[in-house]
mmCIF file of C-alpha atoms in Angstrom:
data_model
loop_
_atom_site.group_PDB
_atom_site.id
_atom_site.type_symbol
_atom_site.label_atom_id
_atom_site.label_comp_id
_atom_site.label_asym_id
_atom_site.label_seq_id
_atom_site.Cartn_x
_atom_site.Cartn_y
_atom_site.Cartn_z
ATOM 1 C CA MET A 1 -46.859 5.881 -11.653
ATOM 2 C CA ALA A 2 -43.626 4.444 -10.257
ATOM 3 C CA THR A 3 -40.765 6.845 -9.721
ATOM 4 C CA LYS A 4 -37.625 5.962 -11.648
ATOM 5 C CA LYS A 5 -34.945 4.757 -9.259
ATOM 6 C CA SER A 6 -31.855 6.958 -9.115
ATOM 7 C CA THR A 7 -28.556 5.486 -10.282
ATOM 8 C CA TRP A 8 -26.659 7.891 -8.035
ATOM 9 C CA THR A 9 -25.441 6.476 -4.733
ATOM 10 C CA ALA A 10 -26.613 8.716 -1.912
ATOM 11 C CA PHE A 11 -24.140 10.683 0.191
ATOM 12 C CA PRO A 12 -23.548 8.412 3.198
ATOM 13 C CA SER A 13 -23.357 10.980 5.990
ATOM 14 C CA PRO A 14 -25.902 13.825 5.762
ATOM 15 C CA ASN A 15 -25.019 16.605 8.169
ATOM 16 C CA LYS A 16 -27.011 19.721 9.086
ATOM 17 C CA ALA A 17 -23.725 21.612 9.237
ATOM 18 C CA PHE A 18 -23.386 21.114 5.475
ATOM 19 C CA VAL A 19 -26.744 22.782 4.753
ATOM 20 C CA TYR A 20 -26.262 26.443 3.863
ATOM 21 C CA GLU A 21 -29.722 27.960 3.660
ATOM 22 C CA GLY A 22 -30.480 31.600 2.885
ATOM 23 C CA PRO A 23 -27.622 34.048 3.550
ATOM 24 C CA ALA A 24 -25.504 31.304 5.146
ATOM 25 C CA LEU A 25 -24.244 30.285 1.708
ATOM 26 C CA ALA A 26 -22.857 33.703 0.861
ATOM 27 C CA LYS A 27 -21.339 34.033 4.330
ATOM 28 C CA ALA A 28 -19.501 30.705 4.062
ATOM 29 C CA TRP A 29 -18.746 30.934 0.332
ATOM 30 C CA LYS A 30 -15.117 32.047 0.547
ATOM 31 C CA SER A 31 -14.251 29.188 2.895
ATOM 32 C CA LEU A 32 -16.233 26.663 0.870
ATOM 33 C CA HIS A 33 -14.488 27.689 -2.350
ATOM 34 C CA THR A 34 -10.941 28.241 -1.151
ATOM 35 C CA GLY A 35 -9.878 25.497 -3.503
ATOM 36 C CA ASP A 36 -11.556 26.409 -6.784
ATOM 37 C CA GLY A 37 -12.046 30.156 -6.432
ATOM 38 C CA GLU A 38 -15.566 29.892 -7.857
ATOM 39 C CA PRO A 39 -17.167 33.368 -7.737
ATOM 40 C CA TYR A 40 -20.329 33.642 -5.638
ATOM 41 C CA PRO A 41 -23.302 33.453 -8.034
ATOM 42 C CA ASP A 42 -25.162 36.631 -7.114
ATOM 43 C CA ASP A 43 -27.220 38.647 -9.607
ATOM 44 C CA LYS A 44 -24.183 40.557 -10.874
ATOM 45 C CA ARG A 45 -22.189 37.396 -11.450
ATOM 46 C CA ALA A 46 -25.156 35.744 -13.174
ATOM 47 C CA ALA A 47 -25.508 38.719 -15.529
ATOM 48 C CA GLN A 48 -21.812 38.451 -16.383
ATOM 49 C CA LEU A 49 -22.185 34.764 -17.199
ATOM 50 C CA ILE A 50 -25.207 35.382 -19.409
ATOM 51 C CA LYS A 51 -23.379 38.100 -21.323
ATOM 52 C CA ALA A 52 -20.189 36.061 -21.679
ATOM 53 C CA ALA A 53 -22.017 32.913 -22.801
ATOM 54 C CA GLY A 54 -23.974 34.773 -25.468
ATOM 55 C CA LYS A 55 -25.977 32.335 -27.577
ATOM 56 C CA SER A 56 -24.979 29.501 -25.215
ATOM 57 C CA ALA A 57 -26.761 31.145 -22.283
ATOM 58 C CA PRO A 58 -30.078 29.576 -21.216
ATOM 59 C CA LYS A 59 -32.979 31.145 -23.086
ATOM 60 C CA GLY A 60 -35.521 33.195 -21.170
ATOM 61 C CA VAL A 61 -33.620 33.093 -17.876
ATOM 62 C CA SER A 62 -33.006 36.418 -16.157
ATOM 63 C CA ALA A 63 -29.905 37.180 -14.131
ATOM 64 C CA GLU A 64 -31.962 37.001 -10.944
ATOM 65 C CA ASP A 65 -33.392 33.611 -11.891
ATOM 66 C CA LEU A 66 -29.991 32.280 -12.899
ATOM 67 C CA ALA A 67 -28.441 33.422 -9.634
ATOM 68 C CA GLU A 68 -31.172 31.698 -7.674
ATOM 69 C CA GLN A 69 -30.793 28.463 -9.646
ATOM 70 C CA LEU A 70 -27.018 28.413 -9.315
ATOM 71 C CA GLN A 71 -27.203 29.081 -5.597
ATOM 72 C CA SER A 72 -29.697 26.242 -5.236
ATOM 73 C CA ALA A 73 -27.406 23.884 -7.142
ATOM 74 C CA TRP A 74 -24.402 24.802 -5.018
ATOM 75 C CA ARG A 75 -26.408 24.353 -1.815
ATOM 76 C CA ALA A 76 -27.265 20.858 -3.012
ATOM 77 C CA PHE A 77 -23.617 20.130 -3.783
ATOM 78 C CA HIS A 78 -22.322 21.244 -0.410
ATOM 79 C CA ALA A 79 -25.011 19.214 1.355
ATOM 80 C CA GLY A 80 -24.049 16.083 -0.584
ATOM 81 C CA GLU A 81 -27.075 16.062 -2.873
ATOM 82 C CA PHE A 82 -24.839 15.498 -5.874
ATOM 83 C CA GLU A 83 -27.458 14.283 -8.323
ATOM 84 C CA GLN A 84 -29.654 17.306 -7.678
ATOM 85 C CA ALA A 85 -26.674 19.640 -8.051
ATOM 86 C CA TYR A 86 -25.700 17.984 -11.324
ATOM 87 C CA GLN A 87 -29.241 18.049 -12.742
ATOM 88 C CA GLN A 88 -29.732 21.704 -11.850
ATOM 89 C CA GLY A 89 -26.376 22.658 -13.316
ATOM 90 C CA ILE A 90 -26.596 20.654 -16.533
ATOM 91 C CA ALA A 91 -30.051 22.114 -17.239
ATOM 92 C CA LEU A 92 -28.411 25.543 -17.509
ATOM 93 C CA GLY A 93 -25.936 24.558 -20.205
ATOM 94 C CA PRO A 94 -22.413 26.031 -20.104
ATOM 95 C CA VAL A 95 -23.292 28.604 -17.419
ATOM 96 C CA GLY A 96 -24.097 25.689 -15.113
ATOM 97 C CA ALA A 97 -21.126 23.606 -16.220
ATOM 98 C CA SER A 98 -18.937 24.353 -13.215
ATOM 99 C CA ILE A 99 -21.411 22.994 -10.678
ATOM 100 C CA ALA A 100 -22.545 20.126 -12.941
ATOM 101 C CA ALA A 101 -18.985 18.951 -13.567
ATOM 102 C CA LYS A 102 -17.936 19.268 -9.946
ATOM 103 C CA ALA A 103 -20.996 17.416 -8.650
ATOM 104 C CA MET A 104 -20.537 14.536 -11.078
ATOM 105 C CA GLY A 105 -16.774 14.489 -10.592
ATOM 106 C CA ILE A 106 -16.785 14.300 -6.802
ATOM 107 C CA HIS A 107 -19.623 11.769 -6.791
ATOM 108 C CA ALA A 108 -17.811 9.557 -9.307
ATOM 109 C CA THR A 109 -14.535 9.808 -7.417
ATOM 110 C CA TYR A 110 -15.937 8.564 -4.119
ATOM 111 C CA LEU A 111 -19.385 7.053 -4.531
ATOM 112 C CA VAL A 112 -19.321 5.167 -7.834
ATOM 113 C CA LYS A 113 -17.912 1.677 -7.348
ATOM 114 C CA LYS A 114 -17.685 0.090 -10.808
ATOM 115 C CA ALA A 115 -14.599 1.100 -12.777
ATOM 116 C CA GLU A 116 -16.519 1.261 -16.063
ATOM 117 C CA ASP A 117 -19.141 3.554 -14.552
ATOM 118 C CA LYS A 118 -16.436 5.814 -13.154
ATOM 119 C CA LEU A 119 -14.810 6.118 -16.573
ATOM 120 C CA THR A 120 -18.120 6.941 -18.216
ATOM 121 C CA ARG A 121 -18.817 9.688 -15.726
ATOM 122 C CA PHE A 122 -15.336 11.171 -15.859
ATOM 123 C CA GLN A 123 -15.624 11.217 -19.631
ATOM 124 C CA GLU A 124 -18.845 13.181 -19.266
ATOM 125 C CA VAL A 125 -17.141 15.602 -16.872
ATOM 126 C CA ALA A 126 -14.516 16.209 -19.552
ATOM 127 C CA GLU A 127 -17.229 16.748 -22.161
ATOM 128 C CA ILE A 128 -18.960 19.259 -19.890
ATOM 129 C CA GLY A 129 -15.598 20.968 -19.472
ATOM 130 C CA GLU A 130 -15.094 21.137 -23.229
ATOM 131 C CA GLN A 131 -18.476 22.792 -23.641
ATOM 132 C CA ALA A 132 -17.649 25.251 -20.884
ATOM 133 C CA VAL A 133 -14.290 26.123 -22.441
ATOM 134 C CA ALA A 134 -16.000 26.733 -25.797
ATOM 135 C CA ALA A 135 -18.661 29.008 -24.316
ATOM 136 C CA LEU A 136 -16.771 30.585 -21.394
ATOM 137 C CA PRO A 137 -13.042 30.460 -22.234
ATOM 138 C CA LYS A 138 -12.176 33.279 -19.833
ATOM 139 C CA GLU A 139 -13.520 31.366 -16.829
ATOM 140 C CA ALA A 140 -10.699 29.641 -14.944
ATOM 141 C CA ASN A 141 -12.985 26.870 -13.793
ATOM 142 C CA SER A 142 -14.036 26.017 -17.349
ATOM 143 C CA HIS A 143 -10.464 24.860 -17.868
ATOM 144 C CA TYR A 144 -10.109 23.326 -14.415
ATOM 145 C CA ARG A 145 -13.225 21.162 -14.782
ATOM 146 C CA LEU A 146 -11.905 20.021 -18.164
ATOM 147 C CA ALA A 147 -8.560 19.104 -16.604
ATOM 148 C CA PHE A 148 -10.301 17.292 -13.749
ATOM 149 C CA GLY A 149 -12.397 15.199 -16.122
ATOM 150 C CA TYR A 150 -9.510 14.227 -18.372
ATOM 151 C CA GLY A 151 -7.221 13.685 -15.394
ATOM 152 C CA ARG A 152 -9.554 11.329 -13.535
ATOM 153 C CA TYR A 153 -10.406 9.552 -16.754
ATOM 154 C CA GLY A 154 -6.715 9.012 -17.451
ATOM 155 C CA GLN A 155 -6.096 7.712 -13.940
ATOM 156 C CA GLY A 156 -8.902 5.235 -14.440
ATOM 157 C CA LEU A 157 -7.292 3.940 -17.620
ATOM 158 C CA SER A 158 -3.788 3.819 -16.096
ATOM 159 C CA ILE A 159 -1.146 6.516 -16.419
ATOM 160 C CA ALA A 160 0.638 4.569 -19.168
ATOM 161 C CA LYS A 161 -2.433 4.347 -21.390
ATOM 162 C CA ALA A 162 -3.344 7.962 -20.674
ATOM 163 C CA LEU A 163 0.116 9.025 -21.835
ATOM 164 C CA GLN A 164 -0.266 6.984 -25.018
ATOM 165 C CA MET A 165 -3.619 8.654 -25.729
ATOM 166 C CA GLY A 166 -2.163 12.132 -25.305
ATOM 167 C CA LEU A 167 -4.335 12.953 -22.315
ATOM 168 C CA ALA A 168 -1.356 14.265 -20.363
ATOM 169 C CA GLY A 169 -0.940 17.121 -22.787
ATOM 170 C CA LYS A 170 -4.626 18.004 -22.674
ATOM 171 C CA VAL A 171 -4.630 18.039 -18.891
ATOM 172 C CA LYS A 172 -1.509 20.205 -18.694
ATOM 173 C CA THR A 173 -2.825 22.681 -21.246
ATOM 174 C CA ALA A 174 -6.085 23.015 -19.323
ATOM 175 C CA LEU A 175 -4.315 23.421 -15.979
ATOM 176 C CA ASP A 176 -1.834 25.944 -17.351
ATOM 177 C CA THR A 177 -4.683 27.982 -18.844
ATOM 178 C CA CYS A 178 -6.592 27.845 -15.562
ATOM 179 C CA LEU A 179 -3.559 29.092 -13.628
ATOM 180 C CA LYS A 180 -2.925 31.834 -16.163
ATOM 181 C CA LEU A 181 -6.474 33.076 -15.590
ATOM 182 C CA ASP A 182 -6.309 32.517 -11.824
ATOM 183 C CA PRO A 183 -2.758 32.150 -10.427
ATOM 184 C CA LYS A 184 -4.173 31.464 -6.954
ATOM 185 C CA HIS A 185 -6.375 28.542 -7.988
ATOM 186 C CA ALA A 186 -5.370 26.108 -5.234
ATOM 187 C CA GLU A 187 -6.950 23.010 -6.762
ATOM 188 C CA ALA A 188 -5.247 23.661 -10.097
ATOM 189 C CA HIS A 189 -1.894 23.886 -8.303
ATOM 190 C CA LEU A 190 -2.756 20.655 -6.519
ATOM 191 C CA ALA A 191 -3.670 18.903 -9.760
ATOM 192 C CA SER A 192 -0.517 20.254 -11.409
ATOM 193 C CA ALA A 193 1.594 18.825 -8.587
ATOM 194 C CA LEU A 194 0.076 15.381 -9.112
ATOM 195 C CA TRP A 195 0.408 15.698 -12.904
ATOM 196 C CA HIS A 196 4.165 16.157 -12.630
ATOM 197 C CA ALA A 197 4.557 13.536 -9.895
ATOM 198 C CA GLU A 198 2.566 10.831 -11.683
ATOM 199 C CA ILE A 199 4.549 11.164 -14.896
ATOM 200 C CA VAL A 200 7.908 11.235 -13.085
ATOM 201 C CA ASN A 201 6.827 8.146 -11.153
ATOM 202 C CA LYS A 202 5.755 6.325 -14.315
ATOM 203 C CA VAL A 203 8.567 7.030 -16.758
ATOM 204 C CA GLY A 204 11.413 8.331 -14.586
ATOM 205 C CA SER A 205 12.804 11.830 -14.125
ATOM 206 C CA THR A 206 14.847 12.025 -17.323
ATOM 207 C CA LEU A 207 12.201 10.832 -19.768
ATOM 208 C CA ALA A 208 9.485 12.732 -17.894
ATOM 209 C CA GLY A 209 11.376 15.985 -18.326
ATOM 210 C CA LEU A 210 12.499 15.466 -21.899
ATOM 211 C CA THR A 211 9.245 14.069 -23.296
ATOM 212 C CA TYR A 212 6.516 15.687 -21.209
ATOM 213 C CA GLY A 213 8.151 18.566 -19.363
ATOM 214 C CA ALA A 214 7.256 16.906 -16.060
ATOM 215 C CA LYS A 215 9.637 17.615 -13.204
ATOM 216 C CA ARG A 216 9.912 16.668 -9.555
ATOM 217 C CA LYS A 217 10.770 20.256 -8.579
ATOM 218 C CA ALA A 218 7.653 21.563 -10.322
ATOM 219 C CA ALA A 219 5.510 19.013 -8.478
ATOM 220 C CA GLU A 220 6.932 20.126 -5.153
ATOM 221 C CA GLU A 221 6.525 23.820 -5.968
ATOM 222 C CA HIS A 222 2.896 23.438 -7.021
ATOM 223 C CA MET A 223 2.190 21.396 -3.897
ATOM 224 C CA MET A 224 3.752 23.963 -1.590
ATOM 225 C CA THR A 225 1.649 26.659 -3.247
ATOM 226 C CA ALA A 226 -1.521 24.608 -2.796
ATOM 227 C CA LEU A 227 -0.690 23.992 0.876
ATOM 228 C CA LYS A 228 -0.142 27.711 1.372
ATOM 229 C CA LEU A 229 -3.340 28.735 -0.424
ATOM 230 C CA ALA A 230 -5.662 26.112 1.066
ATOM 231 C CA PRO A 231 -4.257 24.639 4.292
ATOM 232 C CA ASN A 232 -7.761 24.009 5.635
ATOM 233 C CA MET A 233 -8.864 21.645 2.862
ATOM 234 C CA PRO A 234 -8.579 17.898 3.543
ATOM 235 C CA ILE A 235 -7.916 17.143 -0.123
ATOM 236 C CA VAL A 236 -4.755 19.243 -0.165
ATOM 237 C CA HIS A 237 -3.161 17.139 2.573
ATOM 238 C CA ALA A 238 -4.473 13.888 1.113
ATOM 239 C CA GLU A 239 -3.015 14.710 -2.295
ATOM 240 C CA HIS A 240 0.220 15.819 -0.625
ATOM 241 C CA ALA A 241 0.437 12.312 0.789
ATOM 242 C CA GLN A 242 -0.222 10.860 -2.656
ATOM 243 C CA MET A 243 2.567 12.968 -4.129
ATOM 244 C CA ILE A 244 4.998 11.798 -1.458
ATOM 245 C CA LEU A 245 4.201 8.178 -2.269
ATOM 246 C CA LEU A 246 4.715 8.830 -5.974
ATOM 247 C CA LEU A 247 8.053 10.585 -5.594
ATOM 248 C CA ASP A 248 9.414 8.975 -2.408
ATOM 249 C CA ALA A 249 7.710 5.612 -2.021
ATOM 250 C CA ASP A 250 9.879 4.664 0.944
ATOM 251 C CA ASP A 251 8.840 7.701 2.974
ATOM 252 C CA GLU A 252 5.652 6.079 4.220
ATOM 253 C CA GLN A 253 5.737 7.972 7.503
ATOM 254 C CA ALA A 254 5.672 11.366 5.817
ATOM 255 C CA ALA A 255 2.751 10.211 3.682
ATOM 256 C CA ALA A 256 0.927 8.860 6.740
ATOM 257 C CA ASP A 257 1.462 12.180 8.536
ATOM 258 C CA ALA A 258 -0.037 14.054 5.579
ATOM 259 C CA PHE A 259 -3.038 11.713 5.476
ATOM 260 C CA GLU A 260 -3.440 12.236 9.218
ATOM 261 C CA ARG A 261 -3.467 16.027 8.761
ATOM 262 C CA ALA A 262 -6.251 15.597 6.229
ATOM 263 C CA THR A 263 -8.385 13.789 8.799
ATOM 264 C CA ARG A 264 -7.909 16.553 11.376
ATOM 265 C CA VAL A 265 -9.199 19.362 9.153
ATOM 266 C CA LYS A 266 -12.774 20.389 9.897
ATOM 267 C CA ALA A 267 -15.083 19.344 7.073
ATOM 268 C CA LEU A 268 -17.189 22.249 5.810
ATOM 269 C CA ASP A 269 -19.243 20.280 3.316
ATOM 270 C CA ALA A 270 -19.858 16.857 1.817
ATOM 271 C CA MET A 271 -16.804 17.029 -0.419
ATOM 272 C CA ASP A 272 -14.538 17.746 2.543
ATOM 273 C CA PHE A 273 -16.118 14.844 4.411
ATOM 274 C CA LEU A 274 -15.451 12.444 1.552
ATOM 275 C CA ASP A 275 -11.890 13.723 1.080
ATOM 276 C CA ALA A 276 -11.161 13.249 4.789
ATOM 277 C CA ARG A 277 -12.776 9.805 4.813
ATOM 278 C CA PHE A 278 -10.554 8.771 1.919
ATOM 279 C CA ALA A 279 -7.489 9.937 3.848
ATOM 280 C CA ALA A 280 -8.591 8.043 6.959
ATOM 281 C CA ASP A 281 -9.032 4.871 4.911
ATOM 282 C CA GLN A 282 -5.407 5.103 3.762
ATOM 283 C CA ILE A 283 -4.056 4.919 7.310
ATOM 284 C CA SER A 284 -6.610 2.619 8.911
#
C-alpha cells in the first residue's frame, strides 16, 4: 500500500545539535524556551494539565504517558520535524495545543510558500489557540498561541484588512492576557512591540493612538523588554529590525545592524535556524 505523501515541506537543514534525546531536553529546556516560557512537561506538569483541562483532557492517558508524549513532540519540534510535532500535539487535544500551534505556526511562517496555504494554516493555529484558551485559560501560552495565529493571519491579509476585520483587538486582548499571566513572556512582548508598530505605521501616530491605543513608545518599551529577556534569540533581533523599519523607515543601517545581530546568535534548534536564515536573507 502506497504511503500518503506529506504536504509538509521538510526542514531544510537537519542538525544533530538540534536533537535533544533523553535528559538533554530537560537540561536545555530553559534556553530553548527563553522566548515562550513553556514549562517543562515532566510528570508533575502533565498532571497539572490533565487536572486543569478536566473533560477536555485526553481520555485514558496517565500523567506519565502525557509527559512522555509531550516531550516527544517537543523533541520533534526542536529538531525541525514540524509535522510530527504537530500530529503528536493535536492528538492530545487542548493539552497538546501549545506544541501543535507552535509547530504549525513556525512551519507556515518559513516553509509554506503559497499565500493561500499560509493563511489556511495560520487560521488553524488561531483555532487551536481558541480551543486552548477555552480549556486552559490560565495558561499564558494558550493566549500567546491564539495571538500568534490571529497576528500572522492578519499580516497575510494585509494590516488594513486585518484592522477592518477587528483582528487587531483580538490579538491585543490575547497578548495582554498572556502578559498578565506571565509578565516575563519575551515573545509576547516582542509581538506586542510589532502590534503597536504595525498600526502606527499603517494609520499614523494620532489615529493609531486614538482608535486602537497603539503607540510608538509602547512598541519601543515592549521591544526593549524582549531584548532584555531574550537577547540570545535570533527572532528578537530580527523583529527589532522589523520594528525599526516600521517606525523609522529611513534608518536602514540600524535595521541592518539588528538583522546582523540575529545572524550571529547561536541557533539552538530548528526555529532559531529559520529565524536567523530569515534575518540573513534581509541583508544579503
